[in-house]
mmCIF file of C-alpha atoms in Angstrom:
data_model
loop_
_atom_site.group_PDB
_atom_site.id
_atom_site.type_symbol
_atom_site.label_atom_id
_atom_site.label_comp_id
_atom_site.label_asym_id
_atom_site.label_seq_id
_atom_site.Cartn_x
_atom_site.Cartn_y
_atom_site.Cartn_z
ATOM 1 C CA MET A 1 60.608 140.228 184.777
ATOM 2 C CA GLY A 2 64.131 141.260 185.713
ATOM 3 C CA ARG A 3 66.037 144.197 187.099
ATOM 4 C CA ALA A 4 66.438 146.988 184.514
ATOM 5 C CA ASP A 5 63.899 145.481 182.114
ATOM 6 C CA HIS A 6 61.989 147.922 179.902
ATOM 7 C CA ILE A 7 58.412 147.150 180.854
ATOM 8 C CA TYR A 8 55.107 148.565 179.746
ATOM 9 C CA VAL A 9 51.396 148.202 180.333
ATOM 10 C CA SER A 10 48.483 148.727 177.973
ATOM 11 C CA ARG A 11 45.928 151.259 179.126
ATOM 12 C CA GLY A 12 43.222 151.352 176.500
ATOM 13 C CA PRO A 13 44.482 153.064 173.335
ATOM 14 C CA TYR A 14 47.998 153.792 174.647
ATOM 15 C CA THR A 15 50.867 152.098 176.455
ATOM 16 C CA HIS A 16 52.780 153.323 179.482
ATOM 17 C CA HIS A 17 56.501 152.518 179.800
ATOM 18 C CA GLY A 18 59.033 152.342 182.612
ATOM 19 C CA ILE A 19 62.105 150.592 183.991
ATOM 20 C CA ASP A 20 61.693 147.668 186.405
ATOM 21 C CA ALA A 21 63.963 148.428 189.366
ATOM 22 C CA GLY A 22 63.951 144.767 190.431
ATOM 23 C CA ASP A 23 62.700 145.499 193.943
ATOM 24 C CA GLY A 24 58.983 145.757 193.284
ATOM 25 C CA THR A 25 59.183 149.347 192.057
ATOM 26 C CA VAL A 26 59.246 150.991 188.641
ATOM 27 C CA ILE A 27 60.976 154.194 187.531
ATOM 28 C CA HIS A 28 58.819 156.031 185.008
ATOM 29 C CA PHE A 29 57.138 159.287 184.049
ATOM 30 C CA THR A 30 54.203 159.646 186.423
ATOM 31 C CA GLY A 31 50.776 160.971 185.542
ATOM 32 C CA GLU A 32 48.207 160.145 182.878
ATOM 33 C CA PRO A 33 47.765 161.672 179.397
ATOM 34 C CA GLY A 34 46.050 165.043 179.374
ATOM 35 C CA THR A 35 46.181 167.762 181.987
ATOM 36 C CA ALA A 36 47.732 165.456 184.614
ATOM 37 C CA LYS A 37 50.864 165.152 182.468
ATOM 38 C CA ILE A 38 51.594 168.871 182.789
ATOM 39 C CA ASN A 39 53.220 168.218 186.158
ATOM 40 C CA ALA A 40 54.618 164.791 185.251
ATOM 41 C CA SER A 41 58.005 163.841 186.618
ATOM 42 C CA ILE A 42 60.266 160.815 186.603
ATOM 43 C CA ALA A 43 59.567 158.988 189.836
ATOM 44 C CA ARG A 44 59.723 155.596 191.506
ATOM 45 C CA SER A 45 56.337 153.919 192.014
ATOM 46 C CA SER A 46 55.221 150.535 193.223
ATOM 47 C CA MET A 47 54.617 147.893 190.583
ATOM 48 C CA GLY A 48 50.936 147.882 191.480
ATOM 49 C CA GLU A 49 50.654 151.620 191.009
ATOM 50 C CA PHE A 50 52.409 151.354 187.649
ATOM 51 C CA LEU A 51 50.195 148.532 186.387
ATOM 52 C CA LYS A 52 46.867 149.780 187.746
ATOM 53 C CA GLY A 53 45.343 146.393 187.024
ATOM 54 C CA GLY A 54 46.857 146.061 183.536
ATOM 55 C CA ASP A 55 48.983 143.223 182.166
ATOM 56 C CA LEU A 56 52.727 143.636 182.507
ATOM 57 C CA LYS A 57 54.731 143.247 179.286
ATOM 58 C CA THR A 58 58.427 143.454 178.444
ATOM 59 C CA ARG A 59 60.036 145.259 175.507
ATOM 60 C CA ARG A 60 62.497 142.997 173.729
ATOM 61 C CA TYR A 61 65.789 144.348 172.360
ATOM 62 C CA GLY A 62 68.374 142.966 169.968
ATOM 63 C CA THR A 63 71.244 144.723 171.695
ATOM 64 C CA ARG A 64 71.046 146.942 174.746
ATOM 65 C CA ASP A 65 73.185 148.167 177.634
ATOM 66 C CA ASP A 66 73.694 146.159 180.810
ATOM 67 C CA ALA A 67 71.420 146.328 183.835
ATOM 68 C CA ASP A 68 73.758 148.463 185.954
ATOM 69 C CA THR A 69 74.116 151.104 183.233
ATOM 70 C CA THR A 70 70.372 151.123 182.681
ATOM 71 C CA MET A 71 69.623 151.598 186.366
ATOM 72 C CA GLU A 72 72.263 154.312 186.731
ATOM 73 C CA ARG A 73 70.613 156.257 183.935
ATOM 74 C CA ALA A 74 67.112 155.772 185.325
ATOM 75 C CA GLU A 75 68.023 156.754 188.880
ATOM 76 C CA ALA A 76 70.063 159.749 187.718
ATOM 77 C CA ARG A 77 66.919 161.259 186.198
ATOM 78 C CA LEU A 78 64.637 160.800 189.209
ATOM 79 C CA GLY A 79 62.751 164.016 189.854
ATOM 80 C CA GLU A 80 63.250 165.308 186.320
ATOM 81 C CA THR A 81 60.303 167.053 184.647
ATOM 82 C CA GLY A 82 59.861 168.272 181.070
ATOM 83 C CA TYR A 83 57.473 165.612 179.811
ATOM 84 C CA HIS A 84 56.420 166.046 176.184
ATOM 85 C CA LEU A 85 54.171 163.653 174.300
ATOM 86 C CA VAL A 86 56.151 163.881 171.057
ATOM 87 C CA VAL A 87 59.793 164.393 172.085
ATOM 88 C CA ASN A 88 60.103 163.303 175.708
ATOM 89 C CA ASN A 89 57.466 160.786 176.741
ATOM 90 C CA CYS A 90 57.640 157.690 178.936
ATOM 91 C CA GLU A 91 58.772 155.473 176.046
ATOM 92 C CA HIS A 92 61.563 157.883 175.122
ATOM 93 C CA PHE A 93 62.768 157.723 178.731
ATOM 94 C CA ALA A 94 62.678 153.924 179.055
ATOM 95 C CA THR A 95 64.360 153.381 175.682
ATOM 96 C CA TRP A 96 67.103 155.868 176.552
ATOM 97 C CA CYS A 97 67.776 154.108 179.838
ATOM 98 C CA CYS A 98 68.266 150.799 178.005
ATOM 99 C CA THR A 99 70.156 151.992 174.927
ATOM 100 C CA GLY A 100 71.330 155.561 175.398
ATOM 101 C CA ARG A 101 69.034 156.587 172.537
ATOM 102 C CA SER A 102 65.826 158.529 173.133
ATOM 103 C CA LEU A 103 63.284 156.943 170.786
ATOM 104 C CA SER A 104 59.559 156.319 170.621
ATOM 105 C CA LYS A 105 58.379 153.847 167.979
ATOM 106 C CA GLN A 106 54.802 155.004 168.276
ATOM 107 C CA VAL A 107 55.631 158.681 167.754
ATOM 108 C CA ARG A 108 57.832 157.813 164.793
ATOM 109 C CA GLY A 109 55.116 155.614 163.323
ATOM 110 C CA ALA A 110 52.480 158.319 163.711
ATOM 111 C CA GLY A 111 54.802 160.835 162.061
ATOM 112 C CA SER A 112 55.351 158.493 159.145
ATOM 113 C CA LEU A 113 51.615 158.045 158.614
ATOM 114 C CA THR A 114 51.108 161.803 158.709
ATOM 115 C CA ALA A 115 53.901 162.362 156.214
ATOM 116 C CA HIS A 116 52.582 159.672 153.879
ATOM 117 C CA GLY A 117 49.126 161.236 154.019
ATOM 118 C CA ALA A 118 50.571 164.634 153.205
ATOM 119 C CA VAL A 119 52.477 163.234 150.209
ATOM 120 C CA ALA A 120 49.390 161.495 148.861
ATOM 121 C CA GLY A 121 47.195 164.549 149.378
ATOM 122 C CA THR A 122 49.713 166.912 147.824
ATOM 123 C CA THR A 123 50.147 164.591 144.855
ATOM 124 C CA VAL A 124 46.423 164.491 144.163
ATOM 125 C CA ALA A 125 46.028 168.240 144.637
ATOM 126 C CA ALA A 126 49.022 169.224 142.503
ATOM 127 C CA THR A 127 48.768 166.801 139.604
ATOM 128 C CA THR A 128 45.998 168.555 137.711
ATOM 129 C CA GLY A 129 47.746 171.889 138.035
ATOM 130 C CA VAL A 130 51.081 170.466 136.876
ATOM 131 C CA VAL A 131 49.539 168.721 133.860
ATOM 132 C CA GLY A 132 47.536 171.748 132.885
ATOM 133 C CA ALA A 133 50.504 174.108 133.183
ATOM 134 C CA MET A 134 53.128 172.006 131.379
ATOM 135 C CA GLY A 135 51.474 171.616 128.019
ATOM 136 C CA ALA A 136 51.651 173.865 125.036
ATOM 137 C CA VAL A 137 47.863 173.859 125.160
ATOM 138 C CA GLY A 138 46.842 175.193 128.553
ATOM 139 C CA GLY A 139 44.142 173.925 130.878
ATOM 140 C CA LEU A 140 42.549 170.554 131.547
ATOM 141 C CA SER A 141 40.792 169.997 128.278
ATOM 142 C CA GLY A 142 41.626 166.778 126.497
ATOM 143 C CA ALA A 143 44.130 168.619 124.327
ATOM 144 C CA GLY A 144 45.636 170.373 127.358
ATOM 145 C CA ILE A 145 46.114 167.134 129.293
ATOM 146 C CA MET A 146 47.662 165.336 126.332
ATOM 147 C CA SER A 147 49.978 168.282 125.689
ATOM 148 C CA GLY A 148 51.081 168.321 129.343
ATOM 149 C CA LEU A 149 51.706 164.572 129.408
ATOM 150 C CA ALA A 150 53.670 164.733 126.178
ATOM 151 C CA THR A 151 55.859 167.504 127.615
ATOM 152 C CA ALA A 152 56.497 165.512 130.805
ATOM 153 C CA GLY A 153 57.242 162.343 128.857
ATOM 154 C CA GLY A 154 59.601 164.241 126.614
ATOM 155 C CA PHE A 155 61.997 164.780 129.526
ATOM 156 C CA ALA A 156 62.705 161.041 129.411
ATOM 157 C CA GLY A 157 62.830 160.841 125.658
ATOM 158 C CA GLY A 158 59.312 159.429 125.435
ATOM 159 C CA GLY A 159 55.849 160.737 124.804
ATOM 160 C CA ALA A 160 52.503 161.123 126.491
ATOM 161 C CA ALA A 161 52.391 157.438 127.456
ATOM 162 C CA ILE A 162 55.121 157.836 130.068
ATOM 163 C CA GLY A 163 54.060 161.350 131.065
ATOM 164 C CA PRO A 164 52.126 160.166 134.141
ATOM 165 C CA ALA A 165 55.135 158.139 135.296
ATOM 166 C CA MET A 166 57.419 161.159 134.975
ATOM 167 C CA ILE A 167 55.036 163.461 136.861
ATOM 168 C CA GLY A 168 54.524 160.864 139.574
ATOM 169 C CA LEU A 169 58.248 160.173 140.005
ATOM 170 C CA GLY A 170 58.805 162.940 142.542
ATOM 171 C CA PRO A 171 55.973 162.020 144.920
ATOM 172 C CA ALA A 172 56.861 158.330 144.577
ATOM 173 C CA VAL A 173 60.479 158.977 145.552
ATOM 174 C CA VAL A 174 59.373 161.045 148.560
ATOM 175 C CA SER A 175 56.857 158.402 149.650
ATOM 176 C CA VAL A 176 59.360 155.554 149.350
ATOM 177 C CA GLY A 177 61.931 157.670 151.173
ATOM 178 C CA ILE A 178 59.569 158.226 154.081
ATOM 179 C CA THR A 179 58.951 154.480 154.286
ATOM 180 C CA GLN A 180 62.685 153.733 154.187
ATOM 181 C CA VAL A 181 63.272 156.137 157.084
ATOM 182 C CA ALA A 182 60.291 154.946 159.113
ATOM 183 C CA LEU A 183 61.366 151.317 158.694
ATOM 184 C CA ARG A 184 65.104 151.898 158.900
ATOM 185 C CA ASP A 185 67.237 149.221 160.500
ATOM 186 C CA ASP A 186 68.070 149.486 164.191
ATOM 187 C CA GLU A 187 70.446 147.042 165.852
ATOM 188 C CA THR A 188 68.736 147.497 169.216
ATOM 189 C CA LEU A 189 65.583 145.858 167.850
ATOM 190 C CA PRO A 190 64.926 142.103 167.997
ATOM 191 C CA GLN A 191 65.851 140.133 164.878
ATOM 192 C CA ASP A 192 62.226 139.444 163.934
ATOM 193 C CA GLU A 193 61.472 143.185 164.018
ATOM 194 C CA ARG A 194 64.570 144.000 161.965
ATOM 195 C CA LYS A 195 63.667 141.394 159.334
ATOM 196 C CA ALA A 196 60.086 142.655 159.155
ATOM 197 C CA ARG A 197 61.377 146.187 158.582
ATOM 198 C CA ARG A 198 63.664 144.899 155.843
ATOM 199 C CA ASP A 199 60.667 143.228 154.178
ATOM 200 C CA GLY A 200 58.658 146.457 154.380
ATOM 201 C CA ARG A 201 61.446 148.560 152.869
ATOM 202 C CA ALA A 202 61.818 146.142 149.951
ATOM 203 C CA ALA A 203 58.050 145.983 149.398
ATOM 204 C CA SER A 204 57.846 149.768 149.262
ATOM 205 C CA LEU A 205 60.394 149.924 146.436
ATOM 206 C CA VAL A 206 58.774 147.074 144.534
ATOM 207 C CA GLY A 207 55.292 148.541 144.987
ATOM 208 C CA ALA A 208 56.244 151.984 143.698
ATOM 209 C CA GLY A 209 58.129 150.564 140.732
ATOM 210 C CA ALA A 210 55.448 148.062 139.785
ATOM 211 C CA SER A 211 52.720 150.674 140.119
ATOM 212 C CA THR A 212 54.628 153.050 137.855
ATOM 213 C CA LEU A 213 54.918 150.422 135.128
ATOM 214 C CA GLY A 214 51.395 149.220 135.834
ATOM 215 C CA GLY A 215 50.041 152.705 135.247
ATOM 216 C CA VAL A 216 51.321 152.724 131.685
ATOM 217 C CA ALA A 217 49.974 149.197 131.146
ATOM 218 C CA ALA A 218 46.600 150.192 132.596
ATOM 219 C CA ILE A 219 46.314 153.154 130.239
ATOM 220 C CA SER A 220 47.062 150.891 127.302
ATOM 221 C CA ALA A 221 44.652 148.189 128.430
ATOM 222 C CA ALA A 222 41.832 150.603 129.187
ATOM 223 C CA GLY A 223 42.218 152.529 125.935
ATOM 224 C CA THR A 224 40.706 151.726 122.593
ATOM 225 C CA THR A 225 43.859 151.746 120.478
ATOM 226 C CA GLY A 226 46.842 151.021 122.707
ATOM 227 C CA LEU A 227 49.279 153.867 123.370
ATOM 228 C CA SER A 228 48.398 156.103 120.457
ATOM 229 C CA ALA A 229 47.229 159.607 121.370
ATOM 230 C CA ALA A 230 43.620 158.492 121.035
ATOM 231 C CA GLY A 231 44.313 155.349 123.037
ATOM 232 C CA ILE A 232 45.952 157.261 125.880
ATOM 233 C CA ALA A 233 43.088 159.757 126.042
ATOM 234 C CA SER A 234 40.570 156.916 125.999
ATOM 235 C CA GLY A 235 42.479 154.936 128.633
ATOM 236 C CA LEU A 236 42.747 157.885 131.018
ATOM 237 C CA ALA A 237 39.066 158.669 130.584
ATOM 238 C CA THR A 238 38.143 155.056 131.335
ATOM 239 C CA ILE A 239 40.324 154.960 134.443
ATOM 240 C CA GLY A 240 38.884 158.291 135.550
ATOM 241 C CA GLY A 241 35.393 156.887 135.118
ATOM 242 C CA PHE A 242 36.087 154.311 137.825
ATOM 243 C CA VAL A 243 36.568 157.129 140.357
ATOM 244 C CA GLY A 244 33.637 159.196 139.129
ATOM 245 C CA GLY A 245 35.590 161.610 136.960
ATOM 246 C CA GLY A 246 36.963 161.970 133.493
ATOM 247 C CA MET A 247 40.325 162.173 131.822
ATOM 248 C CA ALA A 248 41.764 164.541 134.454
ATOM 249 C CA ALA A 249 40.698 162.210 137.269
ATOM 250 C CA GLY A 250 42.292 159.284 135.439
ATOM 251 C CA THR A 251 45.552 161.194 135.158
ATOM 252 C CA VAL A 252 45.519 161.982 138.873
ATOM 253 C CA ALA A 253 44.851 158.332 139.713
ATOM 254 C CA VAL A 254 47.727 157.049 137.581
ATOM 255 C CA VAL A 255 50.152 159.706 138.814
ATOM 256 C CA ALA A 256 49.320 159.248 142.513
ATOM 257 C CA ALA A 257 49.322 155.439 142.407
ATOM 258 C CA PRO A 258 53.100 154.864 142.800
ATOM 259 C CA ALA A 259 53.312 157.060 145.901
ATOM 260 C CA VAL A 260 50.212 155.556 147.490
ATOM 261 C CA VAL A 261 50.982 151.944 146.582
ATOM 262 C CA GLY A 262 54.624 152.244 147.641
ATOM 263 C CA ALA A 263 53.655 153.529 151.076
ATOM 264 C CA GLY A 264 50.718 151.189 151.555
ATOM 265 C CA LEU A 265 52.493 148.043 150.417
ATOM 266 C CA GLY A 266 55.568 148.825 152.473
ATOM 267 C CA ALA A 267 53.529 149.344 155.643
ATOM 268 C CA GLY A 268 51.285 146.353 154.946
ATOM 269 C CA VAL A 269 54.122 143.911 154.292
ATOM 270 C CA PHE A 270 55.965 145.160 157.373
ATOM 271 C CA MET A 271 52.967 144.600 159.641
ATOM 272 C CA LEU A 272 52.194 141.193 158.137
ATOM 273 C CA SER A 273 55.804 140.069 158.328
ATOM 274 C CA ARG A 274 56.099 141.254 161.917
ATOM 275 C CA HIS A 275 52.892 139.446 162.879
ATOM 276 C CA LEU A 276 53.991 136.197 161.248
ATOM 277 C CA ARG A 277 57.477 136.359 162.739
ATOM 278 C CA ARG A 278 56.127 137.081 166.211
ATOM 279 C CA THR A 279 53.674 134.220 165.894
ATOM 280 C CA ASP A 280 56.601 131.929 165.094
ATOM 281 C CA HIS A 281 58.543 133.511 167.951
ATOM 282 C CA ARG A 282 55.796 132.792 170.485
ATOM 283 C CA THR A 283 55.632 129.136 169.433
ATOM 284 C CA ASP A 284 59.354 128.685 170.111
ATOM 285 C CA SER A 285 59.649 127.231 173.600
ATOM 286 C CA SER A 286 63.204 128.556 173.909
ATOM 287 C CA ILE A 287 61.903 132.127 174.086
ATOM 288 C CA GLU A 288 60.896 133.619 177.415
ATOM 289 C CA PRO A 289 57.098 133.906 177.763
ATOM 290 C CA SER A 290 57.510 137.480 179.034
ATOM 291 C CA ALA A 291 58.896 138.658 175.709
ATOM 292 C CA THR A 292 55.691 140.190 174.392
ATOM 293 C CA THR A 293 55.210 142.900 171.812
ATOM 294 C CA GLU A 294 54.588 146.619 171.925
ATOM 295 C CA GLY A 295 51.225 148.325 172.096
ATOM 296 C CA ALA A 296 49.762 150.718 169.550
ATOM 297 C CA GLU A 297 50.514 154.062 171.119
ATOM 298 C CA SER A 298 52.534 155.417 174.023
ATOM 299 C CA ASP A 299 51.450 158.120 176.388
#
């Protein structure tokens, strides 16, 4: 530990953050989550009071401001109130002291998951309505679905075979965009974290693109006669059967897949890459043993 280090301690499902003052005290937002945080303020506490029996960990940075600047910021805000779990929590405070930027990785990560869930849910809910409304033959009968897909595919100069890809393009772009923002580069982060984020961003793009092409291939493979009208109808019905539905359910599955796969693969590759890079990092004897990783959620 060192003066002006960003330190934190795990307390069950959340982590609590502060600035090590280098004299056995910590400057941080006092109080615990819940009603006690209503009157929370930035205060100086003993290290023992901050830890409360937990293990002390240090947040690593790629670039950050010097110790004097960090301490000046922390001490200037002593006595300040206005705690807010989402926009002004203990992690926001500690990160701002070190970098001049008020950020919380856990809040941003939770927001990304919520946004991804909303995109996936909206995609599933809207697809049947879009397909049914676009066709010359209304509704979700076989003829209505095929008519809707043909209309959507026609925008790209194709037919019903690429209709699902065209309808799913919007949600896929939104989903990939959310992943790109959530995993955006940040020079204050350690190199292993930055590289893991880069891997996740790339995987999100690849996943959405591959799933879009894979949807067309799946329709062809599942159908009885390739990508003819009868083959497409048969393929969608077969795919829909796997999820307990029919042709409409198959259309929803194919349309939603790029958005869901893009988000899921991006997040999965990021977490795996970060884990592998941190494992390598911990085996490097040139790295300080105090440089441990963040917890799952801040208070």
